[in-house]
Amino acid sequence: MAKSSATKDALALFQSLRSAYAATPTNLKIIDLYVVFAIFTALIQVVYMALVGSFPFNSFLSGVLSCIGTAVLAVCLRIQVNKENKEFKDLPPERAFADFVLCNLVLHLVIMNFLG
């Protein structure tokens, strides 16, 4: 049975993305793993809320928004640390990480305030 053209195109695209990602520096791969972990944690919280219920709704919102906010800040860190990005070539990685930590601190202070 022959593979369809769409399947061949999808496999070629997947192989192309995989080979391009293999050349990605390790520090960016670590940030990518952190982003995936944060999104996965948010999904687990949504599934738990769907199965068990959302009695303390503020807690549910705080947890999910904390995960999503952290993931967004990590993506911003990845953009700033990426050496191939010409917009942030003058920004040292230490400064980008300090921005990430400070923004995470502010985010989690807001989340803690929202909890009540």
Coordinates of N, CA and C in Angstrom, one line a residue, residues 19-103:
S19 N 15.9 17.7 12.2 CA 17.3 17.9 11.9 C 17.7 19.4 12.2
A20 N 16.8 20.3 12.0 CA 17.1 21.7 12.3 C 17.2 21.9 13.8
Y21 N 16.3 21.2 14.6 CA 16.3 21.3 16.0 C 17.5 20.7 16.6
A22 N 18.1 19.7 16.0 CA 19.3 19.1 16.5 C 20.5 20.0 16.6
A23 N 20.5 21.1 15.7 CA 21.5 22.1 15.7 C 21.3 23.2 16.8
T24 N 20.2 23.1 17.5 CA 19.9 24.1 18.5 C 20.8 24.0 19.7
P25 N 21.3 25.1 20.2 CA 22.2 25.0 21.4 C 21.5 24.4 22.6
T26 N 22.3 23.8 23.5 CA 21.7 23.1 24.7 C 21.0 24.0 25.6
N27 N 21.4 25.3 25.8 CA 20.7 26.2 26.7 C 19.3 26.5 26.2
L28 N 19.1 26.6 24.9 CA 17.8 26.8 24.3 C 16.9 25.6 24.4
K29 N 17.5 24.4 24.3 CA 16.8 23.2 24.5 C 16.3 23.0 26.0
I30 N 17.1 23.5 26.9 CA 16.7 23.4 28.3 C 15.5 24.4 28.5
I31 N 15.6 25.6 28.0 CA 14.4 26.5 28.1 C 13.2 25.9 27.4
D32 N 13.3 25.3 26.3 CA 12.2 24.6 25.6 C 11.6 23.6 26.5
L33 N 12.4 22.8 27.2 CA 11.9 21.7 28.0 C 11.1 22.4 29.2
Y34 N 11.6 23.5 29.7 CA 10.9 24.2 30.8 C 9.6 24.7 30.4
V35 N 9.5 25.2 29.1 CA 8.2 25.7 28.6 C 7.2 24.6 28.5
V36 N 7.7 23.4 27.9 CA 6.8 22.3 27.8 C 6.3 21.8 29.1
F37 N 7.2 21.8 30.1 CA 6.8 21.4 31.5 C 5.8 22.3 32.1
A38 N 5.9 23.6 31.9 CA 5.0 24.6 32.4 C 3.6 24.4 31.7
I39 N 3.6 24.2 30.4 CA 2.3 24.0 29.7 C 1.7 22.7 30.1
F40 N 2.5 21.7 30.2 CA 2.0 20.4 30.7 C 1.4 20.4 32.1
T41 N 2.0 21.2 33.0 CA 1.5 21.4 34.3 C 0.1 22.1 34.3
A42 N 0.0 23.1 33.4 CA -1.3 23.8 33.3 C -2.4 22.9 32.7
L43 N -2.0 22.0 31.8 CA -3.0 21.1 31.2 C -3.4 20.1 32.3
I44 N -2.5 19.6 33.1 CA -2.9 18.7 34.2 C -3.9 19.4 35.2
Q45 N -3.6 20.6 35.5 CA -4.6 21.4 36.3 C -5.9 21.5 35.7
V46 N -6.0 21.8 34.4 CA -7.3 21.9 33.7 C -8.0 20.5 33.7
V47 N -7.3 19.5 33.5 CA -7.9 18.1 33.5 C -8.4 17.8 34.9
Y48 N -7.6 18.1 35.9 CA -8.0 17.9 37.3 C -9.3 18.7 37.6
M49 N -9.3 19.9 37.2 CA -10.5 20.7 37.5 C -11.7 20.2 36.8
A50 N -11.6 19.6 35.5 CA -12.7 19.1 34.8 C -13.2 17.8 35.5
L51 N -12.3 17.0 36.1 CA -12.7 15.7 36.7 C -13.2 15.9 38.1
V52 N -12.6 16.8 38.9 CA -12.9 16.9 40.3 C -13.9 18.0 40.6
G53 N -13.7 19.1 39.9 CA -14.5 20.3 40.2 C -13.6 21.5 40.4
S54 N -14.2 22.7 40.5 CA -13.4 23.9 40.6 C -13.9 24.7 41.8
F55 N -14.0 24.0 43.0 CA -14.6 24.7 44.1 C -13.8 26.0 44.5
P56 N -12.5 25.9 44.8 CA -11.7 27.1 45.0 C -11.3 27.6 43.6
F57 N -12.2 28.3 42.9 CA -11.9 28.8 41.6 C -10.7 29.7 41.5
N58 N -10.5 30.5 42.5 CA -9.4 31.4 42.5 C -8.1 30.6 42.5
S59 N -8.1 29.5 43.2 CA -6.9 28.7 43.3 C -6.6 28.1 41.9
F60 N -7.7 27.6 41.3 CA -7.5 27.0 39.9 C -7.0 28.1 38.9
L61 N -7.6 29.3 38.9 CA -7.1 30.3 38.0 C -5.7 30.7 38.3
S62 N -5.3 30.8 39.6 CA -4.0 31.2 40.0 C -3.0 30.2 39.5
G63 N -3.3 28.9 39.7 CA -2.4 27.9 39.2 C -2.2 27.9 37.7
V64 N -3.2 27.9 37.0 CA -3.1 27.9 35.5 C -2.5 29.2 35.0
L65 N -2.9 30.3 35.5 CA -2.2 31.6 35.1 C -0.8 31.6 35.4
S66 N -0.4 31.1 36.6 CA 1.0 31.0 37.0 C 1.8 30.2 36.0
C67 N 1.3 29.0 35.6 CA 2.0 28.2 34.6 C 2.1 28.8 33.3
I68 N 1.0 29.4 32.8 CA 1.0 30.0 31.5 C 1.9 31.3 31.5
G69 N 1.8 32.1 32.5 CA 2.7 33.2 32.6 C 4.1 32.9 32.7
T70 N 4.5 31.8 33.4 CA 5.8 31.4 33.5 C 6.3 30.9 32.1
A71 N 5.5 30.2 31.4 CA 5.8 29.7 30.1 C 6.1 30.9 29.1
V72 N 5.2 31.9 29.2 CA 5.4 33.1 28.3 C 6.7 33.8 28.6
L73 N 7.0 33.9 29.9 CA 8.2 34.6 30.3 C 9.4 33.8 29.9
A74 N 9.3 32.5 29.9 CA 10.4 31.6 29.4 C 10.6 31.7 27.9
V75 N 9.5 31.9 27.2 CA 9.7 32.1 25.7 C 10.4 33.4 25.5
C76 N 10.0 34.4 26.2 CA 10.7 35.7 26.1 C 12.2 35.6 26.4
L77 N 12.5 34.8 27.4 CA 13.9 34.5 27.8 C 14.6 33.8 26.6
R78 N 13.9 32.9 26.0 CA 14.5 32.1 24.9 C 14.8 33.0 23.7
I79 N 13.9 33.9 23.4 CA 14.1 34.9 22.3 C 15.3 35.8 22.6
Q80 N 15.4 36.2 23.9 CA 16.5 37.2 24.2 C 17.9 36.5 24.2
V81 N 17.9 35.2 24.6 CA 19.2 34.5 24.8 C 19.7 33.9 23.5
N82 N 18.8 33.7 22.5 CA 19.1 33.1 21.2 C 20.2 34.0 20.5
K83 N 21.3 33.3 20.2 CA 22.4 34.1 19.5 C 22.0 34.5 18.1
E84 N 21.1 33.7 17.4 CA 20.8 34.0 16.1 C 19.8 35.2 15.9
N85 N 19.2 35.6 17.1 CA 18.3 36.7 17.1 C 19.1 38.0 17.1
K86 N 18.9 38.8 16.0 CA 19.8 40.0 15.9 C 19.2 41.2 16.7
E87 N 17.9 41.1 17.1 CA 17.3 42.3 17.8 C 18.0 42.4 19.2
F88 N 18.4 41.3 19.8 CA 18.9 41.4 21.2 C 20.4 41.0 21.2
K89 N 21.1 41.4 20.2 CA 22.5 41.0 20.1 C 23.4 41.7 21.1
D90 N 23.0 42.9 21.5 CA 23.7 43.7 22.5 C 23.3 43.4 24.0
L91 N 22.3 42.6 24.1 CA 21.8 42.2 25.5 C 22.6 41.0 26.0
P92 N 23.3 41.2 27.1 CA 24.0 40.0 27.6 C 23.0 39.0 28.2
P93 N 23.3 37.7 28.1 CA 22.4 36.6 28.7 C 22.1 36.8 30.2
E94 N 23.1 37.3 30.9 CA 22.8 37.5 32.3 C 21.7 38.6 32.6
R95 N 21.7 39.6 31.7 CA 20.7 40.6 31.9 C 19.3 40.0 31.5
A96 N 19.3 39.2 30.5 CA 18.0 38.6 30.1 C 17.5 37.6 31.2
F97 N 18.4 36.9 31.8 CA 18.0 36.0 32.9 C 17.5 36.8 34.1
A98 N 18.2 38.0 34.4 CA 17.8 38.8 35.5 C 16.4 39.4 35.2
D99 N 16.1 39.8 34.0 CA 14.7 40.2 33.6 C 13.7 39.1 33.8
F100 N 14.1 37.9 33.4 CA 13.2 36.7 33.6 C 12.9 36.5 35.1
V101 N 13.9 36.5 35.9 CA 13.7 36.3 37.4 C 12.9 37.4 38.0
L102 N 13.1 38.7 37.6 CA 12.4 39.8 38.2 C 10.9 39.7 37.7
C103 N 10.7 39.4 36.5 CA 9.3 39.3 36.0 C 8.6 38.1 36.6

